[in-house]
CSV table of C-alpha atoms in Angstrom, one decimal:
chain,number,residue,atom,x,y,z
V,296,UNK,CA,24.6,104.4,19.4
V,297,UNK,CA,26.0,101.0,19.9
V,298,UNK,CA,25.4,99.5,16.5
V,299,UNK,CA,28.9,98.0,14.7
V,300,UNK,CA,27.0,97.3,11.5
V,301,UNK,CA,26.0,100.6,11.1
V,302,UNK,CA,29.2,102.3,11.8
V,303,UNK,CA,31.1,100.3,9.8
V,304,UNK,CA,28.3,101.8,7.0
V,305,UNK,CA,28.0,105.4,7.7
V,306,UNK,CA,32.2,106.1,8.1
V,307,UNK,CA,32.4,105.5,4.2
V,308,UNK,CA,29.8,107.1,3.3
V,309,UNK,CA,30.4,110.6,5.5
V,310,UNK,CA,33.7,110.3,3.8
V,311,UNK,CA,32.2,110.1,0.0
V,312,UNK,CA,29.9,113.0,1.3
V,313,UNK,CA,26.5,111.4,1.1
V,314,UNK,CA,23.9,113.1,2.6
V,315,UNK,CA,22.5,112.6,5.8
V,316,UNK,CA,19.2,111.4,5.1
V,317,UNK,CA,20.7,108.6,3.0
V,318,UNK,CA,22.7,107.8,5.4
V,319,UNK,CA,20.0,107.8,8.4
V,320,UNK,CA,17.6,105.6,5.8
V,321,UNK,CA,20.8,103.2,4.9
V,322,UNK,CA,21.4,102.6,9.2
V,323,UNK,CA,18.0,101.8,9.7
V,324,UNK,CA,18.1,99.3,7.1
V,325,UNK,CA,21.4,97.9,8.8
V,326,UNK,CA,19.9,97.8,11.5
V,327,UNK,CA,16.2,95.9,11.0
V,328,UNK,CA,17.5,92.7,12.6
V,329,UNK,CA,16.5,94.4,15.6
V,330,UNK,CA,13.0,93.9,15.6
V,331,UNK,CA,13.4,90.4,15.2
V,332,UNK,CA,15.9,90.3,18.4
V,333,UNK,CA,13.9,92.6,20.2
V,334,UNK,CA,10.6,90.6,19.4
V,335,UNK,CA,12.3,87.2,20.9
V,336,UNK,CA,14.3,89.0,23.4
V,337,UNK,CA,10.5,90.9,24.8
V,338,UNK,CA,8.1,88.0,26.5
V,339,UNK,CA,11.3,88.0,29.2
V,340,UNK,CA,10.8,91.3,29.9
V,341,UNK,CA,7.1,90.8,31.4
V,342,UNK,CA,7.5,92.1,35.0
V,343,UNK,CA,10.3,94.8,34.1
V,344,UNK,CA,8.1,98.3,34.4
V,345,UNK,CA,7.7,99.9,31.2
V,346,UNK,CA,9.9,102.8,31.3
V,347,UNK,CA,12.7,100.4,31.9
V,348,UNK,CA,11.8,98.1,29.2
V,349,UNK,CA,12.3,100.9,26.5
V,350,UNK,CA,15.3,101.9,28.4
V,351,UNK,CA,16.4,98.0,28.3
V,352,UNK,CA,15.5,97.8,24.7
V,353,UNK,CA,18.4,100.6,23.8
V,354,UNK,CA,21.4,97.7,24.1
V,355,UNK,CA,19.5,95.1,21.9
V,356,UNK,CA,22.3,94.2,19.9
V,357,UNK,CA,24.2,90.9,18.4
V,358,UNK,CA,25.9,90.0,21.4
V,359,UNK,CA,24.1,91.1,24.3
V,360,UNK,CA,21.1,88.8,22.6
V,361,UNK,CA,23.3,85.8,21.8
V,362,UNK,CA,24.6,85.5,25.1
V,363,UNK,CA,21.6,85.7,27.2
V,364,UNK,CA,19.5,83.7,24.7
V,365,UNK,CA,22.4,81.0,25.1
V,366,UNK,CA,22.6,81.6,29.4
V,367,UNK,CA,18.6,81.5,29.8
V,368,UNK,CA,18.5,78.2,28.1
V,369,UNK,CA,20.5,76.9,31.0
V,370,UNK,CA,19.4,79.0,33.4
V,371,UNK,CA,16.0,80.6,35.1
V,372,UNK,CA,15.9,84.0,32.2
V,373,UNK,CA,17.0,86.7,34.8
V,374,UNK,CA,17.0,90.2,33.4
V,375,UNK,CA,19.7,91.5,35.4
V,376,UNK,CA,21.7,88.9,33.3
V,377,UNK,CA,20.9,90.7,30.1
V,378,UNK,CA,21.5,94.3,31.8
V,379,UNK,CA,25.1,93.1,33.0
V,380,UNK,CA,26.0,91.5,29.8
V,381,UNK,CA,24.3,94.6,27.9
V,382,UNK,CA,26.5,97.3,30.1
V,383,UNK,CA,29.7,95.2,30.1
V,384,UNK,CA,29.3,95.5,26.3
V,385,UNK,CA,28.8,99.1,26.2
V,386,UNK,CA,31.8,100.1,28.5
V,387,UNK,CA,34.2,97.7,26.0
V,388,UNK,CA,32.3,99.1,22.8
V,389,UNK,CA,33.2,102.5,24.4
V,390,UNK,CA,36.9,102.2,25.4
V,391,UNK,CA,38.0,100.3,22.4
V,392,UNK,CA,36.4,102.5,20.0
V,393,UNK,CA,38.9,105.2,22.1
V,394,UNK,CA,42.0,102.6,21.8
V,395,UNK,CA,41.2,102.4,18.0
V,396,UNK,CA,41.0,105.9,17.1
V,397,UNK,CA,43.9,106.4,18.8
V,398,UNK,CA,45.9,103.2,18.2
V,399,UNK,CA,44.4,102.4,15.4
V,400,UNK,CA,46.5,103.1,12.7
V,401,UNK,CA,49.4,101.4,14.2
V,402,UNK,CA,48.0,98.3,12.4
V,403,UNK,CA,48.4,98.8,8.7
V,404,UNK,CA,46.9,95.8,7.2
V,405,UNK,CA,44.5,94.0,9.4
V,406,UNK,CA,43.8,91.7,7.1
V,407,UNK,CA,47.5,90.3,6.6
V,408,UNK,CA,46.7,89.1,10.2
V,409,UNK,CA,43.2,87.9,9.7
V,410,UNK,CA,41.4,89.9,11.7
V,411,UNK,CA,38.5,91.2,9.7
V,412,UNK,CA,37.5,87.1,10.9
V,413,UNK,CA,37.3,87.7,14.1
V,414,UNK,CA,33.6,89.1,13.8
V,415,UNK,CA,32.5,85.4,11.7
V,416,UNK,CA,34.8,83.5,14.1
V,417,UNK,CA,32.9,85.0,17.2
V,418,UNK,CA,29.3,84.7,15.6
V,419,UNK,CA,30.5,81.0,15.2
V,420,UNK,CA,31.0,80.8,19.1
V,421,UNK,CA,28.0,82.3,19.9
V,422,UNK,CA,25.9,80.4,17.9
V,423,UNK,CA,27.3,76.8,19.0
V,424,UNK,CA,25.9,76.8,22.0
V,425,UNK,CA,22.3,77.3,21.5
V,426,UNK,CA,22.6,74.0,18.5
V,427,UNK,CA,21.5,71.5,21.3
V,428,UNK,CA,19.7,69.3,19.2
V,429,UNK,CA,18.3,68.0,15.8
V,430,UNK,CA,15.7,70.8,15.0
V,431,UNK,CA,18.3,73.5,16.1
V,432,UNK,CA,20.7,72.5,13.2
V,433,UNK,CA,18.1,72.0,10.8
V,434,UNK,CA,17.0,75.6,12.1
V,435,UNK,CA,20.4,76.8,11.3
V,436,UNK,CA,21.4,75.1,8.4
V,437,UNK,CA,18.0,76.4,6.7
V,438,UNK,CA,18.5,79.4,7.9
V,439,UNK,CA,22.2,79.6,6.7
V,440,UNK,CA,21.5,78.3,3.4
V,441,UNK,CA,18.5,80.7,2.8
V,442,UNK,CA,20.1,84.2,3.7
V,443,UNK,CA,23.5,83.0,0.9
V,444,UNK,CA,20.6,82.4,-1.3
V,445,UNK,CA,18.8,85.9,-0.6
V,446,UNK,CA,22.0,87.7,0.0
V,447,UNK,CA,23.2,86.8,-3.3
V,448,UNK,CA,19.6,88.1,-4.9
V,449,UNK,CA,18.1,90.7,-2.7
V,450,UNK,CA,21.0,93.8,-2.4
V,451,UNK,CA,20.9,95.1,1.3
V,452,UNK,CA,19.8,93.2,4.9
V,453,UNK,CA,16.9,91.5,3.3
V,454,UNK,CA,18.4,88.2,4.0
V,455,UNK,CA,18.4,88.7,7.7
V,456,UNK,CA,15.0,88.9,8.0
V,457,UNK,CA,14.1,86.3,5.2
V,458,UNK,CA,16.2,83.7,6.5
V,459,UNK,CA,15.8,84.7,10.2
V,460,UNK,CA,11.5,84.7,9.9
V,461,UNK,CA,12.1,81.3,7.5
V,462,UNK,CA,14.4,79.3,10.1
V,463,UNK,CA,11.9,80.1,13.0
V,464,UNK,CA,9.0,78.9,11.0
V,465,UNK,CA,10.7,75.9,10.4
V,466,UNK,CA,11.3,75.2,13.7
V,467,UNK,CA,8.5,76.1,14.6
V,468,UNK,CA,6.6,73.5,12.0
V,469,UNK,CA,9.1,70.5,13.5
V,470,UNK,CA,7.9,71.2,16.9
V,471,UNK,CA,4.4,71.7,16.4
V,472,UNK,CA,4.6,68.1,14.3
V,473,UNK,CA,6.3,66.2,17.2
U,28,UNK,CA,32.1,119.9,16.4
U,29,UNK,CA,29.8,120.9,13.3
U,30,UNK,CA,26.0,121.4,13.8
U,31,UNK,CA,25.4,118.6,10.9
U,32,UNK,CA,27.7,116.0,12.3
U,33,UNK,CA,25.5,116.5,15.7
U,34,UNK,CA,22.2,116.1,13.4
U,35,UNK,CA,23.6,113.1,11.9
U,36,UNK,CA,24.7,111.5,14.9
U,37,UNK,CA,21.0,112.0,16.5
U,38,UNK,CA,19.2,110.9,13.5
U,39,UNK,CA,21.3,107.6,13.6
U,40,UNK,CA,20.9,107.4,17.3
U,41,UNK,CA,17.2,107.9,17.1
U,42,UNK,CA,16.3,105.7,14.4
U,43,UNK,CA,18.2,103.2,15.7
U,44,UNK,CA,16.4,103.1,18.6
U,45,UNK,CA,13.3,102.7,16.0
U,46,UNK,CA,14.6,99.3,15.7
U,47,UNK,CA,14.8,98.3,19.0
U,48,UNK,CA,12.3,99.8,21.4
U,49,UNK,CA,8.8,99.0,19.5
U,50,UNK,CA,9.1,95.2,19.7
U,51,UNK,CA,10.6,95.0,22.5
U,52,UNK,CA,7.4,97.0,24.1
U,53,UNK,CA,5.1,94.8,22.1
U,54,UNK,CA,5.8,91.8,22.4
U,55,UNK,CA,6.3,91.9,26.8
U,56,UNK,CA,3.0,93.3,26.9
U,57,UNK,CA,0.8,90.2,27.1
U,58,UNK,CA,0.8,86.8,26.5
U,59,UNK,CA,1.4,85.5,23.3
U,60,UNK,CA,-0.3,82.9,21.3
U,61,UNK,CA,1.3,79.5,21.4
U,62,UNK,CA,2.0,79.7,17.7
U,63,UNK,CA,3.5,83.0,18.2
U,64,UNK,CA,6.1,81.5,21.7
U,65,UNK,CA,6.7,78.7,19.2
U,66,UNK,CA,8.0,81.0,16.6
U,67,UNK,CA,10.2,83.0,18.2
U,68,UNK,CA,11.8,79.9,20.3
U,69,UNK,CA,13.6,79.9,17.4
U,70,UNK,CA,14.2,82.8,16.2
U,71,UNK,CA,17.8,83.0,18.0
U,72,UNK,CA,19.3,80.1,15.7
U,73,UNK,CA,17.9,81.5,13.2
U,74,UNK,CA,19.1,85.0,13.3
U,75,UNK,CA,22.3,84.2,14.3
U,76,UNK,CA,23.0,81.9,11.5
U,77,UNK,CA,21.1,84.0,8.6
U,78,UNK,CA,23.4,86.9,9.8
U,79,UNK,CA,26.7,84.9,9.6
U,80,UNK,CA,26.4,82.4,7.1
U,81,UNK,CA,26.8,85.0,3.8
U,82,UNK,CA,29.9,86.1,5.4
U,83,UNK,CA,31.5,83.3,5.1
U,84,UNK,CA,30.5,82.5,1.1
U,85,UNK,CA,30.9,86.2,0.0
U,86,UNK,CA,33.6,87.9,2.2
U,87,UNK,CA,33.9,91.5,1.6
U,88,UNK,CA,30.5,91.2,-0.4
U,89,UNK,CA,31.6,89.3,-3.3
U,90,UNK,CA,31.6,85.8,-4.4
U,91,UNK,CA,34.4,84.0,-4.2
U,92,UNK,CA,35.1,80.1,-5.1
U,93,UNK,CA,35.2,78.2,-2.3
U,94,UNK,CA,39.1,77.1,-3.1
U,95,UNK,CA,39.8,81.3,-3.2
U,96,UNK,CA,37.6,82.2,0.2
U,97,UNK,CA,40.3,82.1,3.3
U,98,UNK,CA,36.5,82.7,5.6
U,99,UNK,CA,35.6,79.1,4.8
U,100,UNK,CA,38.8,77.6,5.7
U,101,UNK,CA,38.6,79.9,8.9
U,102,UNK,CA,35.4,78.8,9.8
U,103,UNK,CA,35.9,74.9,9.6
U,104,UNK,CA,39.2,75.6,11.7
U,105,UNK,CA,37.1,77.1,13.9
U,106,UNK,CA,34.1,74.6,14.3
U,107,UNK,CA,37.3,72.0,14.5
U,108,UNK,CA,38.4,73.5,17.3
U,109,UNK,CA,35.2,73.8,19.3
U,110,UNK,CA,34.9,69.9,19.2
U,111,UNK,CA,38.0,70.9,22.2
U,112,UNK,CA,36.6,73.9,23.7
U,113,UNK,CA,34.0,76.2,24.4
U,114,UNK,CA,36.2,79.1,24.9
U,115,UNK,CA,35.7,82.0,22.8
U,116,UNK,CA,39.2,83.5,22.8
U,117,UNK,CA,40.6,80.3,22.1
U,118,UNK,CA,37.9,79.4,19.1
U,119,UNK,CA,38.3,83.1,17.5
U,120,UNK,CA,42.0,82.6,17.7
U,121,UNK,CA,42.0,79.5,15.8
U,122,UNK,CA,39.9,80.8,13.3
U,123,UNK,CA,41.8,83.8,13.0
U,124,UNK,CA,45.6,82.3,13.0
U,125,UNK,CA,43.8,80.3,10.3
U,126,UNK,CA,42.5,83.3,8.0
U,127,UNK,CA,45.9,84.5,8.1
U,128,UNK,CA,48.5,81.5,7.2
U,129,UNK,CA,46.2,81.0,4.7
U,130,UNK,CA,46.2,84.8,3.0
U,131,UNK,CA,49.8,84.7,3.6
U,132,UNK,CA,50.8,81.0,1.8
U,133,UNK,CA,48.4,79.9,0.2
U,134,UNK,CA,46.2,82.7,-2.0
U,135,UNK,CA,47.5,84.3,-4.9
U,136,UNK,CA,48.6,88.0,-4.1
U,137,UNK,CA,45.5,89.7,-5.5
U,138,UNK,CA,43.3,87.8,-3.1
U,139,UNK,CA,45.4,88.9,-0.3
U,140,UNK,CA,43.9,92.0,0.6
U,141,UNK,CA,40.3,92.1,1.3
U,142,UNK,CA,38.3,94.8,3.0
U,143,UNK,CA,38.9,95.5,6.3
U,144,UNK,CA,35.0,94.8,7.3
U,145,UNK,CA,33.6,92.4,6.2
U,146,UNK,CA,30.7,94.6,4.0
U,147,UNK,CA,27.7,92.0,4.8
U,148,UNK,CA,25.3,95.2,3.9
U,149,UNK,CA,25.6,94.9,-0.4
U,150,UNK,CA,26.6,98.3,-0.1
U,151,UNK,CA,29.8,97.5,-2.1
U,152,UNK,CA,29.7,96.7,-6.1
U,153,UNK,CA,31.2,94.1,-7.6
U,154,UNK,CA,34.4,96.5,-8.0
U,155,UNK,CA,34.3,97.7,-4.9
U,156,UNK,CA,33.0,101.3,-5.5
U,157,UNK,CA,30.7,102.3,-3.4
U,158,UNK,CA,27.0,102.7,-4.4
U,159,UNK,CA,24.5,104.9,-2.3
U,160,UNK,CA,21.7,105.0,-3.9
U,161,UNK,CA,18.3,104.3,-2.0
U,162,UNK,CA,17.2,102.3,-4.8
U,163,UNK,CA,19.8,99.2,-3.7
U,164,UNK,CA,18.4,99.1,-0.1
């Protein structure tokens, strides 16, 4: 299904023995982000025929959206961009998932090595190159600021979508003013 | 495989596609209102950086100070480094290398070993047990 968060999520719980409709309801949850992406990600998609657009829509996730959000700011939007970024994620999601469950254990502690930060440290790449300006770091730093704030009150992926709708209104405000 | 684990595994599938697929028809149907273009111009920063930042302040879900929280430390390492390059491998390196002298010199040994994934979803309680209930969503 091609969602990280949500794996991550439903492993422990299978293991504790929650049932499945929790676990269903907790993914969906995970996973609400998505309609933000997929809303910014859509006006793109204009001349793609519709069955392809749904069919497009399934690989919607963090990374194939930061990188073409970051390419089509440099470049004409091309949607064969976000379908070759989109499969090239798929095939690595799918072959390392393999190498893990297979190799996997062969690393005891990840953490002694640090790698539980190599998701932060790659969101931190990703997002450096669409701060071009001003309003784009006021964007983010609102936005950053905001979801610690929510996170820390609202339990679950609230903050996402709080912070997420709150930075782009922002932004949206600076430009309209200028 | 079991019948359940094939149900699961659907249900997952399917309502994750519930996520993605209605938007994404919607809003390439027609044009949008200015307002609305102007909106989601910036939705991208600020996605990214909503879904990111708590990471870094509560790693593993909980609040640590920022003397105790290696992520922080990581993450300026890592936004050091970018004033160098752009490469990702090299930046996630950093930032990585980082995480880990630090765990290994610097925190006391309780603070050493954190949860494999980061758990960004507040699924975790303070202790660590894991809570399920619907209610916390």
């Amino acid at each position: 299904m091609l969602a990280g968060a949500s794996q991550f999520v439903a492993l422990p719980m299978l293991v504790s023995g929650a049932s499945a409709f929790v676990i269903i309801a907790t993914v969906f949850f995970v996973n609400i982000r998505h309609y933000l992406m997929a809303a910014s990600l859509a006006p793109y998609f204009r001349a793609t025929p519709r069955w392809a657009r749904a069919v497009i829509a399934q690989s919607v996730s963090d990374l194939s959206y930061a990188l073409a959000v970051a390419r089509w700011r440099e470049q004409a939007p091309s949607v064969a961009y976000f379908i070759g970024c989109a499969t090239s994620i798929n095939i690595a999601w799918i072959v390392t998932s393999a190498l893990g469950a297979f190799f996997g254990g062969a690393v005891e502690h990840p953490e002694r090595y640090g790698l539980d930060f190599a998701f932060p440290a790659v969101f931190i790449a990703l997002l450096l190159p669409l701060v071009a300006d001003r309003r784009n770091l006021a964007v983010a730093l609102l936005s950053g600021v905001l979801a610690i704030a929510v996170a820390a009150i609202i339990p679950g992926q609230w903050y996402v979508i709080v912070a997420g709708i709150g930075g782009a209104i922002l932004g949206a405000l600076m430009e309209h003013r200028r | 495989m079991r019948f359940d684990m094939l149900v699961l595994i659907l249900g997952m599938g399917l309502i994750t596609s519930l996520t993605r697929v209605p938007f994404f028809l919607m809003f390439s149907r027609r044009e949008l209102s200015p307002r609305t273009e102007r909106l989601l111009r910036h939705v991208p920063v600020a996605l990214l950086a909503a879904i990111v930042a708590p990471v870094f302040t509560m790693p593993g879900g909980l609040l640590l100070p920022p003397m105790e929280d290696p992520y922080l430390l990581g993450a300026a390492v890592t936004l050091l480094a970018a004033r160098f390059t752009r490469n990702v491998i090299v930046l996630v390196s950093a930032g990585v290398l980082c995480v880990a002298v630090v765990r290994a010199r610097w925190l006391p040994d309780a603070r050493r070993q954190q949860p494999t994934h980061p758990d960004t979803t507040g699924l975790l309680d303070e202790g660590g047990t894991r809570s399920f209930s619907i209610m916390r969503l």
